[in-house]
mmCIF file of C-alpha atoms in Angstrom:
data_model
loop_
_atom_site.group_PDB
_atom_site.id
_atom_site.type_symbol
_atom_site.label_atom_id
_atom_site.label_comp_id
_atom_site.label_asym_id
_atom_site.label_seq_id
_atom_site.Cartn_x
_atom_site.Cartn_y
_atom_site.Cartn_z
ATOM 1 C CA MET A 231 -7.918 11.615 -26.001
ATOM 2 C CA THR A 232 -6.826 11.779 -22.369
ATOM 3 C CA ARG A 233 -9.609 11.791 -19.807
ATOM 4 C CA LEU A 234 -9.560 14.797 -17.427
ATOM 5 C CA ILE A 235 -10.603 13.931 -13.885
ATOM 6 C CA THR A 236 -11.488 16.392 -11.137
ATOM 7 C CA ALA A 237 -10.002 16.218 -7.667
ATOM 8 C CA GLN A 238 -13.533 15.811 -6.322
ATOM 9 C CA GLU A 239 -14.042 12.703 -8.449
ATOM 10 C CA VAL A 240 -10.761 11.234 -7.192
ATOM 11 C CA ALA A 241 -11.749 12.023 -3.599
ATOM 12 C CA GLU A 242 -14.945 10.000 -4.022
ATOM 13 C CA HIS A 243 -12.910 6.841 -4.692
ATOM 14 C CA ASN A 244 -11.435 6.415 -1.209
ATOM 15 C CA THR A 245 -12.579 2.979 -0.099
ATOM 16 C CA GLU A 246 -11.170 -0.500 -0.614
ATOM 17 C CA GLU A 247 -13.902 -1.094 -3.200
ATOM 18 C CA SER A 248 -12.526 1.767 -5.310
ATOM 19 C CA VAL A 249 -8.970 3.039 -4.782
ATOM 20 C CA TRP A 250 -8.034 6.026 -6.905
ATOM 21 C CA PHE A 251 -5.115 8.333 -6.210
ATOM 22 C CA ILE A 252 -3.042 11.024 -7.867
ATOM 23 C CA ILE A 253 0.680 10.790 -8.561
ATOM 24 C CA LYS A 254 2.368 13.730 -10.299
ATOM 25 C CA GLY A 255 -0.888 15.038 -11.733
ATOM 26 C CA LYS A 256 -1.971 11.667 -13.145
ATOM 27 C CA VAL A 257 -4.891 9.648 -11.788
ATOM 28 C CA TYR A 258 -4.644 5.911 -11.162
ATOM 29 C CA ASP A 259 -7.250 3.292 -10.271
ATOM 30 C CA ALA A 260 -5.342 0.681 -8.244
ATOM 31 C CA THR A 261 -8.361 -1.231 -6.967
ATOM 32 C CA LYS A 262 -7.376 -4.435 -8.798
ATOM 33 C CA PHE A 263 -3.790 -4.181 -7.504
ATOM 34 C CA LEU A 264 -4.656 -4.154 -3.778
ATOM 35 C CA ASP A 265 -4.126 -7.889 -3.233
ATOM 36 C CA GLU A 266 -0.843 -7.860 -5.151
ATOM 37 C CA HIS A 267 0.772 -4.807 -3.539
ATOM 38 C CA PRO A 268 3.937 -5.927 -1.708
ATOM 39 C CA GLY A 269 3.419 -3.335 1.038
ATOM 40 C CA GLY A 270 -0.125 -4.530 1.717
ATOM 41 C CA ALA A 271 -3.515 -3.180 0.734
ATOM 42 C CA GLU A 272 -3.756 -0.923 3.809
ATOM 43 C CA VAL A 273 -0.943 1.306 2.572
ATOM 44 C CA MET A 274 -2.780 1.974 -0.661
ATOM 45 C CA ILE A 275 -6.173 2.390 0.988
ATOM 46 C CA GLU A 276 -4.677 5.119 3.222
ATOM 47 C CA GLN A 277 -3.827 7.093 0.079
ATOM 48 C CA ALA A 278 -7.148 6.427 -1.663
ATOM 49 C CA GLY A 279 -8.792 9.611 -2.875
ATOM 50 C CA LEU A 280 -5.662 11.666 -2.199
ATOM 51 C CA ASP A 281 -2.581 13.010 -3.939
ATOM 52 C CA ALA A 282 -0.150 10.183 -3.166
ATOM 53 C CA THR A 283 2.872 11.703 -4.932
ATOM 54 C CA ILE A 284 4.918 12.304 -1.781
ATOM 55 C CA ALA A 285 4.023 8.943 -0.215
ATOM 56 C CA PHE A 286 4.841 7.119 -3.460
ATOM 57 C CA ASN A 287 8.193 8.874 -3.864
ATOM 58 C CA ASP A 288 9.157 8.486 -0.187
ATOM 59 C CA VAL A 289 8.942 4.707 -0.390
ATOM 60 C CA GLY A 290 11.510 4.584 -3.189
ATOM 61 C CA HIS A 291 9.663 2.405 -5.672
ATOM 62 C CA SER A 292 11.657 0.501 -8.267
ATOM 63 C CA ALA A 293 11.672 1.333 -11.971
ATOM 64 C CA ASP A 294 9.407 -1.702 -12.488
ATOM 65 C CA ALA A 295 6.893 -0.328 -9.991
ATOM 66 C CA MET A 296 6.899 3.037 -11.737
ATOM 67 C CA GLU A 297 6.336 1.303 -15.065
ATOM 68 C CA MET A 298 3.443 -0.671 -13.562
ATOM 69 C CA LEU A 299 1.635 2.600 -12.921
ATOM 70 C CA ASN A 300 0.859 2.678 -16.651
ATOM 71 C CA ASP A 301 -1.402 -0.365 -16.177
ATOM 72 C CA TYR A 302 -3.584 1.555 -13.715
ATOM 73 C CA TYR A 303 -3.545 5.014 -15.360
ATOM 74 C CA ILE A 304 -7.056 6.336 -16.051
ATOM 75 C CA GLY A 305 -6.508 10.020 -16.785
ATOM 76 C CA ASP A 306 -4.991 13.356 -15.825
ATOM 77 C CA LEU A 307 -5.986 15.621 -12.987
ATOM 78 C CA LYS A 308 -7.858 18.616 -14.350
ATOM 79 C CA LYS A 309 -5.280 21.464 -14.361
ATOM 80 C CA GLU A 310 -7.488 24.189 -12.908
ATOM 81 C CA GLU A 311 -8.288 21.934 -9.999
ATOM 82 C CA SER A 312 -6.536 22.739 -6.767
ATOM 83 C CA PHE A 313 -6.453 19.568 -4.767
ATOM 84 C CA VAL A 314 -7.739 19.726 -1.211
ATOM 85 C CA ALA A 315 -7.477 16.460 0.649
ATOM 86 C CA PRO A 316 -10.861 15.268 1.900
ATOM 87 C CA ALA A 317 -11.221 14.584 5.581
ATOM 88 C CA LYS A 318 -10.918 10.866 6.203
ATOM 89 C CA THR A 319 -13.022 9.364 8.913
ATOM 90 C CA ILE A 320 -10.887 7.619 11.483
ATOM 91 C CA GLN A 321 -12.371 4.524 13.034
ATOM 92 C CA PRO A 322 -11.890 4.416 16.814
ATOM 93 C CA THR A 323 -9.663 1.597 17.887
ATOM 94 C CA LYS A 324 -10.903 -0.988 20.329
ATOM 95 C CA PRO A 325 -9.434 -0.716 23.817
ATOM 96 C CA ALA A 326 -6.695 -3.242 24.461
ATOM 97 C CA ALA A 327 -7.678 -6.296 26.440
ATOM 98 C CA THR A 328 -6.212 -6.411 29.914
ATOM 99 C CA SER A 329 -5.645 -10.134 30.106
ATOM 100 C CA GLN A 330 -2.422 -11.375 31.690
ATOM 101 C CA LYS A 331 -1.210 -12.557 28.297
ATOM 102 C CA LYS A 332 -1.631 -9.081 26.789
ATOM 103 C CA LEU A 333 0.106 -7.428 29.732
ATOM 104 C CA PHE A 334 2.990 -9.899 29.514
ATOM 105 C CA LEU A 335 3.504 -9.135 25.831
ATOM 106 C CA ALA A 336 3.225 -5.384 26.399
ATOM 107 C CA ILE A 337 6.465 -5.296 28.411
ATOM 108 C CA PRO A 338 9.467 -4.532 26.198
ATOM 109 C CA PRO A 339 11.739 -7.527 25.451
ATOM 110 C CA ARG A 340 14.786 -5.828 26.998
ATOM 111 C CA VAL A 341 13.056 -5.887 30.385
ATOM 112 C CA TRP A 342 12.493 -9.636 30.078
ATOM 113 C CA ASP A 343 16.185 -10.084 29.239
ATOM 114 C CA ILE A 344 16.907 -8.818 32.761
ATOM 115 C CA VAL A 345 13.906 -10.046 34.746
ATOM 116 C CA ILE A 346 13.970 -13.714 33.744
ATOM 117 C CA PRO A 347 17.671 -14.429 34.439
ATOM 118 C CA THR A 348 17.496 -12.459 37.692
ATOM 119 C CA SER A 349 14.426 -14.397 38.816
ATOM 120 C CA ILE A 350 16.109 -17.704 38.022
ATOM 121 C CA GLY A 351 19.198 -16.623 39.978
ATOM 122 C CA VAL A 352 17.154 -15.618 43.030
ATOM 123 C CA CYS A 353 15.252 -18.923 42.956
ATOM 124 C CA LEU A 354 18.501 -20.895 42.724
ATOM 125 C CA PHE A 355 19.998 -18.898 45.611
ATOM 126 C CA PHE A 356 17.072 -19.685 47.923
ATOM 127 C CA ALA A 357 16.993 -23.325 46.810
ATOM 128 C CA TYR A 358 20.711 -23.620 47.622
ATOM 129 C CA LYS A 359 20.208 -22.005 51.071
ATOM 130 C CA ARG A 360 17.349 -24.393 51.754
ATOM 131 C CA LEU A 361 19.505 -27.356 50.726
ATOM 132 C CA ILE A 362 22.307 -26.230 53.087
ATOM 133 C CA GLN A 363 19.798 -25.907 55.963
ATOM 134 C CA PHE A 364 18.379 -29.363 55.203
ATOM 135 C CA GLN A 365 21.877 -30.914 55.250
ATOM 136 C CA GLN A 366 22.709 -29.253 58.592
ATOM 137 C CA ILE A 367 19.623 -30.778 60.191
ATOM 138 C CA LYS A 368 20.755 -34.329 59.324
#
């Protein structure tokens, strides 16, 4: 007999210790698959406790991936349940460090493609002028 699971019960499994989600009305416990997921555990944890049908389909999983779902199937979503996504708590991010290294890396690479060669050219120009002045003094 197929186990019927409420949306509330799925919503309670929304941490990395217990990752349940819904895909096309079926409930899956993917907790043991977190370390093996090619897209990383974070992607699955984001969908934990939610209806992940759209996210799963948008990625374009292979036929093998869809078949693997059978290994993690635990039951069907109770039909009379209307699923309301629980509010996820968002952890505040730490402010970025303002060290010189961080600021250097924050500048887009295209800027460095212009700045570095230009700086080298300017340095060479002044070095050449200095050399000419030095030779005129002799």
